């Protein structure tokens, strides 16, 4: 049997069909349904001299059809492989973008954590300052209460000294009256007069001592009043600082709450990026597995046809 001029011989065609799967790249193509294996062809028995050309022509036609089907399968496999490469490139780009977003989200997360730590440190310092101011205010109030108690004691001492001065003046008046009565009396009362003079001098000394005590008490009262005014001024000076510290604490607490909300939003965005990355990885794995199965099926069909052609030529 002779071959046509434009068609390759059966061994050459078989070698070409067998070499085509080897030229395909090692990476798998996109998934495709496994083609049905070629129908088994029984080895032809020795034909008679009259029917041999017709049987060879029918077998050659069948093999050519199978070859064309195999070529179509290989073309589809190559197209699926190219689409799988395109999908892989897109997945790589998506993975790079997701990694970039993940790195950005991680940086935002670290910056938020650092800012939150700084705000907490500021809150702690403000709280410590507030506690110190409150302790100073408590000490000022205690000193003011002590000064008030001392002032009340001095007021009581001054009242007592005034009572003593009034008693001394009353005694002095009585002594003067007695002295005048003694003067109007006889000369025998000279000794009593001397005693009365001594009593008057003693009463004057008592009156002077009482006056000195009253003067000292007045000076102490003035000093305590000045000290109380100074304590009130200190209290008035500390009160704005206390109010300012309380306002700073409220502002810092509000900033901490805002940072915590931003921190929660950054964490949610980070989880969304991770979920997108996992979905892209799963899609890439599914495409890779389907391409492997399709390429294996095409290689199996090509190997079967090549083996049959070699056997047929023998």
Tab-separated table of C-alpha atoms in Angstrom:
chain	number	residue	atom	x	y	z
A	1	UNK	CA	0.000	0.000	0.000
A	2	UNK	CA	1.425	3.412	-0.997
A	3	UNK	CA	1.215	6.715	0.958
A	4	UNK	CA	-0.059	9.992	-0.491
A	5	UNK	CA	2.608	12.635	-1.333
A	6	UNK	CA	1.373	15.301	1.155
A	7	UNK	CA	0.657	12.949	4.057
A	8	UNK	CA	3.362	11.531	6.377
A	9	UNK	CA	3.815	7.841	6.690
A	10	UNK	CA	2.266	6.010	9.602
A	11	UNK	CA	5.556	5.588	11.569
A	12	UNK	CA	6.368	9.295	11.139
A	13	UNK	CA	2.846	10.279	12.183
A	14	UNK	CA	3.036	7.988	15.222
A	15	UNK	CA	6.402	9.438	16.226
A	16	UNK	CA	5.031	12.989	15.817
A	17	UNK	CA	1.934	12.153	17.852
A	18	UNK	CA	4.046	10.540	20.564
A	19	UNK	CA	6.504	13.472	20.677
A	20	UNK	CA	3.788	16.166	21.014
A	21	UNK	CA	2.909	15.359	24.651
A	22	UNK	CA	6.602	15.416	25.522
A	23	UNK	CA	6.900	18.984	24.190
A	24	UNK	CA	4.135	20.182	26.507
A	25	UNK	CA	5.323	22.070	29.623
A	26	UNK	CA	5.539	20.329	32.941
A	27	UNK	CA	2.982	22.659	34.592
A	28	UNK	CA	-0.630	21.339	34.544
A	29	UNK	CA	-3.461	22.982	32.605
A	30	UNK	CA	-6.931	23.984	33.758
A	31	UNK	CA	-9.335	21.159	34.699
A	32	UNK	CA	-11.200	19.350	31.892
A	33	UNK	CA	-13.341	16.250	31.666
A	34	UNK	CA	-11.346	13.095	31.019
A	35	UNK	CA	-11.846	11.983	27.361
A	36	UNK	CA	-12.999	8.495	26.614
A	37	UNK	CA	-10.194	6.081	25.668
A	38	UNK	CA	-9.996	5.092	21.993
A	39	UNK	CA	-11.863	1.951	21.045
A	40	UNK	CA	-9.817	-1.157	21.139
A	41	UNK	CA	-8.814	-2.304	17.700
A	42	UNK	CA	-8.209	-5.960	17.275
A	43	UNK	CA	-5.061	-6.889	15.412
A	44	UNK	CA	-6.168	-7.688	11.900
A	45	UNK	CA	-5.868	-11.203	10.824
A	46	UNK	CA	-4.013	-11.987	7.726
A	47	UNK	CA	-6.318	-10.633	4.977
A	48	UNK	CA	-6.877	-12.250	1.749
A	49	UNK	CA	-5.244	-10.823	-1.309
A	50	UNK	CA	-8.478	-9.121	-2.474
A	51	UNK	CA	-9.559	-7.419	0.879
A	52	UNK	CA	-6.152	-6.272	2.265
A	53	UNK	CA	-6.114	-2.737	0.706
A	54	UNK	CA	-9.662	-1.963	1.861
A	55	UNK	CA	-8.930	-3.070	5.465
A	56	UNK	CA	-5.721	-1.015	5.581
A	57	UNK	CA	-7.537	2.041	4.225
A	58	UNK	CA	-10.329	1.740	6.844
A	59	UNK	CA	-7.813	1.280	9.661
A	60	UNK	CA	-5.803	4.254	8.423
A	61	UNK	CA	-8.954	6.403	8.319
A	62	UNK	CA	-9.833	5.371	11.870
A	63	UNK	CA	-6.321	6.176	13.067
A	64	UNK	CA	-6.412	9.550	11.344
A	65	UNK	CA	-9.707	10.387	13.032
A	66	UNK	CA	-8.242	9.357	16.359
A	67	UNK	CA	-5.150	11.421	15.603
A	68	UNK	CA	-7.325	14.466	14.796
A	69	UNK	CA	-9.314	13.963	18.010
A	70	UNK	CA	-6.052	13.646	19.942
A	71	UNK	CA	-4.704	16.806	18.341
A	72	UNK	CA	-7.893	18.641	19.305
A	73	UNK	CA	-7.521	17.327	22.871
A	74	UNK	CA	-3.904	18.473	22.950
A	75	UNK	CA	-4.892	21.896	21.581
A	76	UNK	CA	-7.543	22.226	24.274
A	77	UNK	CA	-5.031	21.043	26.879
A	78	UNK	CA	-2.542	23.681	25.697
A	79	UNK	CA	-5.294	26.343	25.860
A	80	UNK	CA	-6.215	25.185	29.351
A	81	UNK	CA	-2.525	25.265	30.297
A	82	UNK	CA	-2.240	28.844	29.042
A	83	UNK	CA	-5.381	29.824	30.953
A	84	UNK	CA	-3.951	28.124	34.044
A	85	UNK	CA	-0.732	30.120	33.618
A	86	UNK	CA	-2.770	33.301	33.262
A	87	UNK	CA	-4.790	32.380	36.362
A	88	UNK	CA	-1.581	31.592	38.219
A	89	UNK	CA	-0.074	34.966	37.237
A	90	UNK	CA	-3.269	36.706	38.365
A	91	UNK	CA	-3.193	34.715	41.597
A	92	UNK	CA	0.452	35.706	42.130
A	93	UNK	CA	-0.427	39.354	41.556
A	94	UNK	CA	-3.396	39.030	43.922
A	95	UNK	CA	-1.162	37.312	46.469
A	96	UNK	CA	1.430	40.114	46.184
A	97	UNK	CA	-1.314	42.727	46.586
A	98	UNK	CA	-2.773	40.869	49.562
A	99	UNK	CA	0.705	40.526	51.103
A	100	UNK	CA	1.216	44.265	50.624
A	101	UNK	CA	-2.167	44.968	52.236
A	102	UNK	CA	-1.312	42.540	55.025
A	103	UNK	CA	2.036	44.267	55.658
A	104	UNK	CA	0.320	47.673	55.639
A	105	UNK	CA	-2.358	46.429	58.030
A	106	UNK	CA	0.334	44.940	60.303
A	107	UNK	CA	2.216	48.260	60.307
A	108	UNK	CA	-1.016	50.114	61.134
A	109	UNK	CA	-1.710	47.575	63.864
A	110	UNK	CA	1.795	48.020	65.377
A	111	UNK	CA	1.498	51.817	65.163
A	112	UNK	CA	-1.924	51.674	66.848
A	113	UNK	CA	-0.534	49.431	69.616
A	114	UNK	CA	2.419	51.789	70.133
A	115	UNK	CA	0.161	54.870	70.170
A	116	UNK	CA	-2.185	53.137	72.594
A	117	UNK	CA	0.766	52.343	74.891
A	118	UNK	CA	1.914	55.978	74.780
A	119	UNK	CA	-1.603	57.191	75.570
A	120	UNK	CA	-1.837	54.764	78.467
A	121	UNK	CA	1.521	56.026	79.774
A	122	UNK	CA	0.225	59.616	79.516
A	123	UNK	CA	-2.959	58.596	81.343
A	124	UNK	CA	-0.858	56.959	84.072
A	125	UNK	CA	1.296	60.087	84.421
A	126	UNK	CA	-1.771	62.337	84.521
A	127	UNK	CA	-3.375	60.030	87.098
A	128	UNK	CA	-0.184	60.184	89.199
A	129	UNK	CA	-0.144	63.996	88.952
A	130	UNK	CA	-3.821	64.097	89.909
A	131	UNK	CA	-3.141	61.883	92.940
A	132	UNK	CA	-0.237	64.151	93.978
A	133	UNK	CA	-2.395	67.277	93.645
A	134	UNK	CA	-5.179	65.596	95.609
A	135	UNK	CA	-2.690	64.694	98.376
A	136	UNK	CA	-1.436	68.299	98.456
A	137	UNK	CA	-5.021	69.543	98.580
A	138	UNK	CA	-5.744	67.175	101.448
A	139	UNK	CA	-2.644	68.433	103.305
A	140	UNK	CA	-3.729	72.057	102.726
A	141	UNK	CA	-7.188	71.280	104.061
A	142	UNK	CA	-5.652	69.595	107.115
A	143	UNK	CA	-3.377	72.618	107.729
A	144	UNK	CA	-6.356	74.948	107.333
A	145	UNK	CA	-8.364	72.908	109.838
A	146	UNK	CA	-5.418	73.009	112.281
A	147	UNK	CA	-5.112	76.779	111.817
A	148	UNK	CA	-8.826	77.192	112.460
A	149	UNK	CA	-8.564	75.101	115.638
A	150	UNK	CA	-5.567	77.172	116.795
A	151	UNK	CA	-7.461	80.383	116.024
A	152	UNK	CA	-10.424	79.169	118.056
A	153	UNK	CA	-8.063	78.330	120.941
A	154	UNK	CA	-6.498	81.796	120.763
A	155	UNK	CA	-9.963	83.366	120.707
A	156	UNK	CA	-10.797	81.414	123.843
A	157	UNK	CA	-7.513	82.515	125.485
A	158	UNK	CA	-8.207	86.134	124.529
A	159	UNK	CA	-11.685	85.922	126.051
A	160	UNK	CA	-10.181	84.459	129.208
A	161	UNK	CA	-7.535	87.232	129.293
A	162	UNK	CA	-10.231	89.865	128.853
A	163	UNK	CA	-12.116	88.350	131.773
A	164	UNK	CA	-8.921	88.435	133.853
A	165	UNK	CA	-8.311	92.072	132.856
A	166	UNK	CA	-11.873	92.994	133.789
A	167	UNK	CA	-11.442	91.261	137.154
A	168	UNK	CA	-8.115	93.073	137.700
A	169	UNK	CA	-9.657	96.420	136.835
A	170	UNK	CA	-12.561	95.714	139.193
A	171	UNK	CA	-10.101	94.829	141.959
A	172	UNK	CA	-8.103	97.995	141.221
A	173	UNK	CA	-11.276	100.075	141.435
A	174	UNK	CA	-12.220	98.457	144.708
A	175	UNK	CA	-8.708	99.045	146.029
A	176	UNK	CA	-8.824	102.693	145.022
A	177	UNK	CA	-12.154	103.040	146.762
A	178	UNK	CA	-10.759	101.393	149.886
A	179	UNK	CA	-7.686	103.659	149.700
A	180	UNK	CA	-9.841	106.735	149.513
A	181	UNK	CA	-11.865	105.460	152.471
A	182	UNK	CA	-8.649	104.870	154.412
A	183	UNK	CA	-7.371	108.306	153.525
A	184	UNK	CA	-10.547	109.785	154.844
A	185	UNK	CA	-10.054	107.718	157.954
A	186	UNK	CA	-7.722	108.385	160.891
A	187	UNK	CA	-3.948	108.428	160.880
A	188	UNK	CA	-3.904	105.023	162.547
A	189	UNK	CA	-4.774	103.491	159.277
A	190	UNK	CA	-1.351	104.370	157.756
A	191	UNK	CA	-0.202	100.772	157.923
A	192	UNK	CA	-3.429	99.629	156.270
A	193	UNK	CA	-2.843	102.319	153.660
A	194	UNK	CA	0.614	100.974	152.910
A	195	UNK	CA	-0.827	97.515	152.546
A	196	UNK	CA	-3.511	98.908	150.289
A	197	UNK	CA	-0.805	100.601	148.171
A	198	UNK	CA	0.982	97.309	147.871
A	199	UNK	CA	-2.290	95.664	146.884
A	200	UNK	CA	-2.859	98.408	144.310
A	201	UNK	CA	0.676	97.915	142.927
A	202	UNK	CA	0.088	94.178	142.760
A	203	UNK	CA	-3.225	94.764	141.019
A	204	UNK	CA	-1.504	97.096	138.546
A	205	UNK	CA	1.137	94.445	137.863
A	206	UNK	CA	-1.602	91.890	137.273
A	207	UNK	CA	-3.349	94.342	134.967
A	208	UNK	CA	-0.111	94.956	133.031
A	209	UNK	CA	0.489	91.209	132.704
A	210	UNK	CA	-3.074	90.736	131.481
A	211	UNK	CA	-2.601	93.582	128.983
A	212	UNK	CA	0.639	91.984	127.751
A	213	UNK	CA	-1.147	88.662	127.322
A	214	UNK	CA	-3.942	90.370	125.391
A	215	UNK	CA	-1.353	92.095	123.141
A	216	UNK	CA	0.427	88.792	122.477
A	217	UNK	CA	-2.874	87.095	121.729
A	218	UNK	CA	-3.767	89.868	119.269
A	219	UNK	CA	-0.404	89.441	117.513
A	220	UNK	CA	-0.855	85.671	117.362
A	221	UNK	CA	-4.366	86.154	116.002
A	222	UNK	CA	-3.021	88.467	113.276
A	223	UNK	CA	-0.308	85.938	112.354
A	224	UNK	CA	-2.829	83.099	112.236
A	225	UNK	CA	-5.154	85.179	110.077
A	226	UNK	CA	-2.263	85.862	107.671
A	227	UNK	CA	-1.379	82.154	107.647
A	228	UNK	CA	-5.016	81.246	106.956
A	229	UNK	CA	-5.071	83.749	104.068
A	230	UNK	CA	-1.868	82.206	102.663
A	231	UNK	CA	-3.380	78.722	102.909
A	232	UNK	CA	-6.533	79.926	101.151
A	233	UNK	CA	-4.372	81.474	98.397
A	234	UNK	CA	-2.449	78.204	98.026
A	235	UNK	CA	-5.741	76.310	97.850
A	236	UNK	CA	-7.043	78.711	95.184
A	237	UNK	CA	-3.776	78.312	93.228
A	238	UNK	CA	-3.905	74.511	93.400
A	239	UNK	CA	-7.587	74.264	92.404
A	240	UNK	CA	-7.049	75.339	88.703
A	241	UNK	CA	-4.223	72.795	88.403
A	242	UNK	CA	-6.539	70.133	89.792
A	243	UNK	CA	-9.282	71.096	87.325
A	244	UNK	CA	-6.773	71.135	84.443
A	245	UNK	CA	-5.452	67.696	85.425
A	246	UNK	CA	-8.992	66.317	85.515
A	247	UNK	CA	-9.674	67.800	82.051
A	248	UNK	CA	-6.436	66.263	80.714
A	249	UNK	CA	-7.390	62.868	82.119
A	250	UNK	CA	-10.824	63.072	80.458
A	251	UNK	CA	-9.242	64.081	77.127
A	252	UNK	CA	-6.681	61.266	77.309
A	253	UNK	CA	-9.398	58.730	78.123
A	254	UNK	CA	-11.352	59.900	75.083
A	255	UNK	CA	-8.252	59.576	72.885
A	256	UNK	CA	-7.639	56.067	74.224
A	257	UNK	CA	-11.217	55.104	73.333
A	258	UNK	CA	-10.762	56.518	69.805
A	259	UNK	CA	-7.474	54.622	69.372
A	260	UNK	CA	-9.112	51.401	70.554
A	261	UNK	CA	-11.906	51.824	67.969
A	262	UNK	CA	-9.325	52.463	65.211
A	263	UNK	CA	-7.384	49.446	66.465
A	264	UNK	CA	-10.517	47.271	66.147
A	265	UNK	CA	-11.150	48.526	62.595
A	266	UNK	CA	-7.531	47.776	61.601
A	267	UNK	CA	-7.814	44.284	63.067
A	268	UNK	CA	-11.048	43.627	61.082
A	269	UNK	CA	-9.371	44.817	57.864
A	270	UNK	CA	-6.421	42.520	58.591
A	271	UNK	CA	-8.753	39.527	58.991
A	272	UNK	CA	-10.513	40.382	55.707
A	273	UNK	CA	-7.155	40.474	53.900
A	274	UNK	CA	-6.233	37.091	55.368
A	275	UNK	CA	-9.551	35.568	54.282
A	276	UNK	CA	-9.089	36.916	50.720
A	277	UNK	CA	-5.581	35.437	50.616
A	278	UNK	CA	-6.823	32.031	51.796
A	279	UNK	CA	-9.625	32.068	49.181
A	280	UNK	CA	-7.116	32.902	46.411
A	281	UNK	CA	-4.848	30.067	47.572
A	282	UNK	CA	-7.740	27.590	47.554
A	283	UNK	CA	-8.817	28.691	44.046
A	284	UNK	CA	-5.236	28.286	42.778
A	285	UNK	CA	-4.985	24.795	44.258
A	286	UNK	CA	-8.291	23.741	42.628
A	287	UNK	CA	-7.183	25.056	39.206
A	288	UNK	CA	-3.810	23.322	39.520
A	289	UNK	CA	-5.381	19.960	40.428
A	290	UNK	CA	-7.856	20.067	37.502
A	291	UNK	CA	-5.086	20.922	35.021
A	292	UNK	CA	-2.993	17.999	36.238
A	293	UNK	CA	-5.854	15.574	35.760
A	294	UNK	CA	-6.619	16.844	32.221
A	295	UNK	CA	-2.961	16.655	31.148
A	296	UNK	CA	-2.597	13.135	32.517
A	297	UNK	CA	-5.678	12.009	30.559
A	298	UNK	CA	-4.341	13.539	27.317
A	299	UNK	CA	-0.927	11.914	27.810
A	300	UNK	CA	-2.598	8.551	28.430
A	301	UNK	CA	-4.604	8.797	25.204
A	302	UNK	CA	-1.512	9.828	23.211
A	303	UNK	CA	0.521	6.946	24.625
A	304	UNK	CA	-2.257	4.465	23.749
A	305	UNK	CA	-2.529	5.683	20.151
A	306	UNK	CA	1.254	5.657	19.696
A	307	UNK	CA	1.516	2.124	21.001
A	308	UNK	CA	-1.279	0.999	18.683
A	309	UNK	CA	0.395	2.597	15.657
A	310	UNK	CA	3.720	0.947	16.467
A	311	UNK	CA	1.974	-2.384	16.879
A	312	UNK	CA	0.086	-1.843	13.588
A	313	UNK	CA	3.252	-1.201	11.635
A	314	UNK	CA	4.786	-4.351	12.981
